[in-house]
Backbone as numpy.savetxt, mean C-alpha at the origin, in Angstrom:
# Nx Ny Nz CAx CAy CAz Cx Cy Cz
28.55 -35.71 26.79 27.18 -35.67 26.37 26.99 -34.48 25.43
26.49 -34.74 24.21 26.34 -33.64 23.25 25.20 -32.71 23.65
25.39 -31.46 23.29 24.34 -30.46 23.53 23.29 -30.55 22.43
22.03 -30.32 22.78 21.00 -30.34 21.73 21.18 -29.12 20.82
20.79 -29.25 19.57 20.94 -28.11 18.65 20.04 -26.95 19.09
20.50 -25.74 18.84 19.67 -24.59 19.21 18.40 -24.57 18.37
17.31 -24.02 18.93 16.06 -23.94 18.15 16.27 -23.05 16.93
15.60 -23.39 15.84 15.72 -22.62 14.61 14.94 -21.32 14.75
15.64 -20.23 14.63 15.01 -18.93 14.69 15.01 -18.34 13.29
13.84 -17.97 12.77 13.80 -17.43 11.41 14.57 -16.11 11.33
15.26 -15.92 10.20 15.98 -14.66 10.02 15.00 -13.56 9.67
15.40 -12.36 9.96 14.55 -11.21 9.64 13.53 -10.94 10.73
12.82 -9.85 10.57 11.83 -9.48 11.59 10.61 -10.41 11.57
10.01 -10.54 12.71 8.80 -11.35 12.81 7.60 -10.55 12.32
6.55 -11.27 11.94 5.35 -10.63 11.41 4.77 -9.66 12.42
4.71 -10.06 13.70 4.13 -9.16 14.71 4.94 -7.87 14.82
6.27 -8.00 14.71 7.12 -6.82 14.80 6.84 -5.87 13.65
6.72 -6.42 12.44 6.43 -5.57 11.28 5.07 -4.91 11.39
4.07 -5.69 11.80 2.73 -5.11 11.93 2.70 -4.03 13.00
3.37 -4.29 14.12 3.41 -3.29 15.19 4.16 -2.04 14.72
5.24 -2.23 13.95 5.99 -1.09 13.42 5.14 -0.28 12.46
4.42 -0.97 11.59 3.57 -0.26 10.63 2.45 0.49 11.35
1.87 -0.16 12.36 0.80 0.49 13.11 1.36 1.70 13.86
2.54 1.55 14.44 3.17 2.67 15.14 3.50 3.81 14.20
4.00 3.46 13.02 4.32 4.50 12.04 3.06 5.25 11.62
1.97 4.51 11.45 0.72 5.15 11.06 0.24 6.09 12.15
0.38 5.67 13.41 -0.05 6.53 14.51 0.84 7.77 14.63
2.17 7.57 14.48 3.07 8.70 14.58 2.95 9.65 13.41
2.81 9.08 12.22 2.74 9.92 11.03 1.36 10.53 10.86
0.37 9.88 11.42 -0.98 10.40 11.29 -1.54 10.12 9.91
-2.14 8.99 9.75 -2.69 8.59 8.44 -3.98 9.35 8.21
-3.82 10.66 8.05 -4.99 11.51 7.86 -4.85 12.25 6.55
-5.88 12.90 6.19 -5.87 13.66 4.95 -6.15 15.12 5.21
-5.72 15.63 6.37 -5.94 17.03 6.70 -5.14 17.91 5.75
-5.64 19.08 5.42 -4.91 19.95 4.51 -3.58 20.37 5.10
-2.62 20.65 4.24 -1.31 21.09 4.70 -1.44 22.43 5.40
-0.67 22.59 6.47 -0.77 23.83 7.22 0.30 24.83 6.82
1.25 24.42 5.99 2.37 25.27 5.65 2.00 26.44 4.76
1.11 26.28 3.79 0.85 27.36 2.86 -0.58 27.87 2.93
-1.30 27.53 3.98 -2.64 28.04 4.15 -3.67 27.35 3.26
-3.27 26.38 2.50 -4.18 25.65 1.61 -3.39 24.62 0.84
-4.06 23.94 -0.02 -3.40 22.90 -0.78 -2.89 23.49 -2.09
-1.59 23.39 -2.32 -1.02 23.91 -3.55 -1.31 22.97 -4.71
-1.07 23.45 -5.92 -1.33 22.61 -7.09 -0.38 21.42 -7.11
0.84 21.58 -6.65 1.80 20.46 -6.60 1.28 19.40 -5.63
0.82 19.84 -4.49 0.30 18.91 -3.50 -0.96 18.23 -4.02
-1.83 18.98 -4.66 -3.07 18.40 -5.19 -2.76 17.36 -6.26
-1.79 17.65 -7.13 -1.42 16.68 -8.16 -0.80 15.43 -7.54
0.06 15.61 -6.54 0.69 14.47 -5.88 -0.35 13.62 -5.16
-1.29 14.27 -4.53 -2.36 13.55 -3.82 -3.24 12.77 -4.81
-3.59 13.42 -5.92 -4.41 12.75 -6.94 -3.67 11.57 -7.54
-2.38 11.73 -7.77 -1.57 10.63 -8.32 -1.52 9.47 -7.34
-1.31 9.77 -6.06 -1.26 8.72 -5.04 -2.59 8.00 -4.93
-3.70 8.73 -5.02 -5.03 8.10 -4.98 -5.22 7.20 -6.19
-4.79 7.67 -7.37 -4.91 6.86 -8.59 -4.06 5.59 -8.47
-2.84 5.73 -7.96 -1.97 4.56 -7.78 -2.59 3.55 -6.81
-3.18 4.06 -5.75 -3.82 3.17 -4.77 -5.04 2.48 -5.37
-5.80 3.21 -6.21 -6.93 2.57 -6.90 -6.46 1.46 -7.82
-5.34 1.67 -8.50 -4.78 0.64 -9.37 -4.35 -0.59 -8.57
-3.74 -0.36 -7.41 -3.34 -1.47 -6.55 -4.56 -2.20 -6.02
-5.59 -1.45 -5.67 -6.83 -2.05 -5.20 -7.45 -2.93 -6.29
-7.39 -2.48 -7.53 -7.90 -3.28 -8.65 -7.11 -4.57 -8.80
-5.80 -4.51 -8.54 -4.98 -5.74 -8.60 -5.42 -6.72 -7.51
-5.64 -6.21 -6.30 -6.12 -7.08 -5.22 -7.46 -7.72 -5.61
-8.37 -6.91 -6.15 -9.68 -7.42 -6.53 -9.56 -8.50 -7.62
-8.67 -8.27 -8.58 -8.49 -9.25 -9.66 -7.92 -10.56 -9.11
-6.96 -10.47 -8.20 -6.38 -11.68 -7.60 -7.43 -12.41 -6.77
-8.21 -11.67 -6.02 -9.26 -12.30 -5.21 -10.32 -12.97 -6.08
-10.65 -12.37 -7.22 -11.63 -12.97 -8.12 -11.08 -14.24 -8.76
-9.79 -14.24 -9.09 -9.19 -15.40 -9.74 -8.81 -16.50 -8.76
-8.48 -16.12 -7.52 -8.03 -17.08 -6.51 -8.79 -16.86 -5.20
-10.05 -17.29 -5.12 -10.83 -17.05 -3.90 -10.24 -17.70 -2.66
-9.39 -18.69 -2.83 -8.75 -19.33 -1.68 -7.81 -18.41 -0.92
-7.43 -17.30 -1.53 -6.53 -16.34 -0.89 -7.28 -15.26 -0.11
-8.61 -15.34 -0.09 -9.42 -14.27 0.49 -9.06 -13.98 1.94
-8.92 -15.01 2.74 -8.64 -14.79 4.17 -7.30 -14.07 4.35
-6.34 -14.43 3.55 -5.01 -13.84 3.67 -4.97 -12.42 3.12
-5.69 -12.16 2.03 -5.60 -10.86 1.36 -6.60 -9.82 1.85
-7.68 -10.26 2.47 -8.74 -9.32 2.88 -8.21 -8.18 3.76
-7.38 -8.44 4.80 -6.92 -7.31 5.61 -6.00 -6.35 4.84
-5.18 -6.89 3.95 -4.28 -6.04 3.17 -5.09 -5.19 2.18
-6.09 -5.79 1.56 -6.95 -5.07 0.63 -7.70 -3.95 1.35
-8.16 -4.24 2.56 -8.88 -3.23 3.34 -7.98 -2.02 3.63
-6.69 -2.27 3.91 -5.78 -1.16 4.14 -5.55 -0.35 2.87
-5.42 -1.04 1.75 -5.25 -0.32 0.48 -6.48 0.53 0.19
-7.66 0.01 0.46 -8.89 0.79 0.27 -8.89 2.03 1.18
-8.38 1.88 2.40 -8.28 3.03 3.31 -7.29 4.05 2.76
-6.23 3.59 2.11 -5.27 4.52 1.52 -5.91 5.31 0.38
-6.74 4.64 -0.42 -7.46 5.34 -1.49 -8.28 6.47 -0.89
-9.01 6.16 0.18 -9.86 7.19 0.82 -9.01 8.32 1.41
-7.89 7.97 2.04 -7.05 9.00 2.66 -6.48 9.94 1.61
-6.04 9.40 0.48 -5.49 10.26 -0.57 -6.59 11.03 -1.30
-7.76 10.45 -1.44 -8.84 11.10 -2.17 -9.47 12.24 -1.37
-9.41 12.19 -0.04 -9.97 13.27 0.78 -9.23 14.57 0.47
-9.97 15.61 0.29 -9.37 16.91 0.04 -9.08 17.17 -1.42
-9.42 16.23 -2.30 -9.22 16.47 -3.73 -10.56 16.43 -4.43
-10.62 17.09 -5.52 -11.82 17.06 -6.33 -11.64 15.99 -7.38
-12.47 14.96 -7.36 -12.29 13.91 -8.36 -12.52 14.45 -9.77
-11.71 13.96 -10.69 -11.85 14.36 -12.07 -13.03 13.62 -12.67
-13.96 14.33 -13.30 -15.11 13.64 -13.88 -14.65 12.69 -14.99
-15.31 11.55 -15.07 -14.99 10.57 -16.09 -15.81 10.90 -17.32
-15.13 11.03 -18.45 -15.83 11.33 -19.70 -16.51 10.07 -20.19
-17.69 10.23 -20.76 -18.45 9.07 -21.22 -17.76 8.36 -22.36
-16.88 9.06 -23.12 -16.19 8.42 -24.24 -14.96 7.66 -23.78
-14.55 7.86 -22.54 -13.35 7.18 -22.04 -13.62 5.70 -21.85
-12.63 4.91 -22.21 -12.79 3.46 -22.02 -12.47 3.11 -20.58
-13.10 2.07 -20.05 -12.82 1.69 -18.67 -11.39 1.19 -18.52
-10.87 1.31 -17.31 -9.50 0.86 -17.05 -9.41 -0.65 -17.28
-8.31 -1.09 -17.87 -8.18 -2.52 -18.12 -8.08 -3.30 -16.80
-8.64 -4.49 -16.81 -8.57 -5.35 -15.63 -7.17 -5.95 -15.58
-6.50 -5.86 -14.44 -5.15 -6.42 -14.36 -5.17 -7.93 -14.62
-4.14 -8.39 -15.31 -4.03 -9.83 -15.53 -3.50 -10.49 -14.27
-3.97 -11.70 -14.03 -3.61 -12.43 -12.82 -2.92 -13.73 -13.21
-1.78 -14.01 -12.61 -1.10 -15.28 -12.88 -1.98 -16.47 -12.50
-1.71 -17.59 -13.13 -2.54 -18.79 -12.95 -2.39 -19.42 -11.57
-1.22 -19.30 -10.96 -1.03 -19.95 -9.65 -1.14 -18.92 -8.53
-1.55 -19.39 -7.36 -1.66 -18.50 -6.20 -0.29 -17.93 -5.83
0.73 -18.76 -5.90 2.08 -18.32 -5.54 2.53 -17.17 -6.44
2.31 -17.31 -7.74 2.69 -16.26 -8.68 1.82 -15.01 -8.50
0.55 -15.21 -8.18 -0.34 -14.06 -7.94 0.12 -13.27 -6.71
0.52 -13.99 -5.66 1.03 -13.31 -4.46 2.33 -12.58 -4.76
3.20 -13.21 -5.55 4.46 -12.57 -5.91 4.20 -11.31 -6.73
3.22 -11.34 -7.62 2.87 -10.16 -8.40 2.35 -9.03 -7.53
1.52 -9.37 -6.56 1.03 -8.35 -5.62 2.18 -7.77 -4.80
3.08 -8.65 -4.35 4.22 -8.18 -3.55 5.09 -7.22 -4.36
5.32 -7.55 -5.62 6.11 -6.67 -6.48 5.41 -5.33 -6.67
4.11 -5.36 -6.90 3.35 -4.11 -7.06 3.41 -3.27 -5.79
3.25 -3.91 -4.63 3.32 -3.19 -3.34 4.71 -2.57 -3.15
5.75 -3.35 -3.41 7.13 -2.88 -3.21 7.44 -1.73 -4.15
7.05 -1.86 -5.41 7.31 -0.80 -6.40 6.61 0.49 -6.01
5.36 0.38 -5.60 4.60 1.57 -5.21 5.15 2.18 -3.92
5.57 1.35 -2.98 6.16 1.87 -1.74 7.44 2.64 -2.05
8.28 2.12 -2.94 9.51 2.81 -3.31 9.20 4.14 -4.01
8.21 4.11 -4.90 7.81 5.33 -5.61 7.32 6.38 -4.63
6.54 5.96 -3.64 6.02 6.92 -2.65 7.12 7.45 -1.75
8.09 6.61 -1.42 9.20 7.07 -0.59 9.99 8.16 -1.31
10.15 8.03 -2.63 10.84 9.07 -3.39 9.97 10.32 -3.50
8.66 10.15 -3.69 7.75 11.29 -3.88 7.59 12.13 -2.63
7.73 11.55 -1.47 7.49 12.32 -0.24 8.51 13.43 -0.05
9.62 13.34 -0.73 10.63 14.39 -0.63 10.21 15.68 -1.33
9.23 15.57 -2.23 8.82 16.72 -3.04 7.52 17.36 -2.59
6.94 16.89 -1.50 5.67 17.45 -1.04 5.81 17.94 0.40
4.99 18.89 0.79 5.10 19.45 2.13 4.39 18.62 3.20
4.76 18.88 4.42 4.15 18.46 5.66 3.27 17.24 5.71
2.00 17.48 5.84 1.03 16.42 6.10 1.00 15.37 4.99
1.07 15.79 3.75 1.07 14.83 2.65 2.34 13.98 2.67
3.46 14.57 3.02 4.71 13.80 3.13 4.59 12.74 4.22
3.99 13.10 5.34 3.78 12.13 6.42 2.84 11.02 5.98
1.78 11.38 5.26 0.84 10.38 4.76 1.53 9.44 3.77
2.31 10.00 2.84 3.04 9.16 1.89 4.02 8.23 2.60
4.71 8.74 3.62 5.65 7.91 4.37 4.93 6.77 5.08
3.80 7.07 5.67 3.03 6.05 6.38 2.53 4.98 5.42
2.01 5.41 4.27 1.47 4.46 3.31 2.61 3.67 2.65
3.75 4.29 2.43 4.92 3.57 1.90 5.36 2.49 2.88
5.36 2.81 4.17 5.73 1.80 5.18 4.73 0.65 5.19
3.46 0.98 5.06 2.44 -0.07 5.00 2.63 -0.94 3.77
2.94 -0.33 2.63 3.17 -1.08 1.41 4.37 -2.01 1.52
5.44 -1.54 2.15 6.62 -2.40 2.35 6.27 -3.57 3.27
5.45 -3.32 4.27 5.01 -4.39 5.16 4.13 -5.38 4.40
3.25 -4.89 3.56 2.40 -5.77 2.75 3.27 -6.65 1.87
4.29 -6.06 1.23 5.17 -6.84 0.37 5.85 -7.95 1.16
6.30 -7.63 2.36 6.92 -8.64 3.21 5.92 -9.76 3.56
4.75 -9.38 3.96 3.76 -10.37 4.35 3.33 -11.25 3.17
3.34 -10.68 1.98 2.95 -11.45 0.79 4.04 -12.44 0.35
5.29 -12.18 0.75 6.39 -13.06 0.34 6.98 -13.80 1.53
7.74 -13.10 2.32 8.46 -13.72 3.44 7.50 -14.24 4.51
6.40 -13.56 4.71 5.44 -13.98 5.73 4.82 -15.33 5.47
4.90 -15.79 4.22 4.29 -17.08 3.87 5.22 -18.25 4.16
6.48 -17.97 4.42 7.46 -19.05 4.62 7.35 -19.68 5.99
């Protein structure tokens, strides 16, 4: 009598595992924007890195908004990821003085969105992955609390990239 085939188990980590890992990393790393305790204040290097991270997160948030405007059918799937990116903007912006926008400056260009939902998700995943890799490299050059924040947000970005691609299969 032949044995029944084994149940198909998807390769790679499960979505719950990734989400739990990201949540755990955020709790351990402390997704906060408290000032660094190492030098008694925020150094200019730290302030520049924080401002750059906030700007990058704002750009990613604009991409999410553009995809949601072009493909409203993705709203349920993208809303939680967009909310996390918005939280990252706030976390990086805390403790920095925003640069005033000059009236002569032109507004930031609206990101272009691919025509299909699949391509739009792939574009978001690529943006998340690229930014997560950039942040993982940058955390080596900043002290304490900001390094932990960058690590936490990089882990969240890698999880977002996974959920936007592999999570859909």
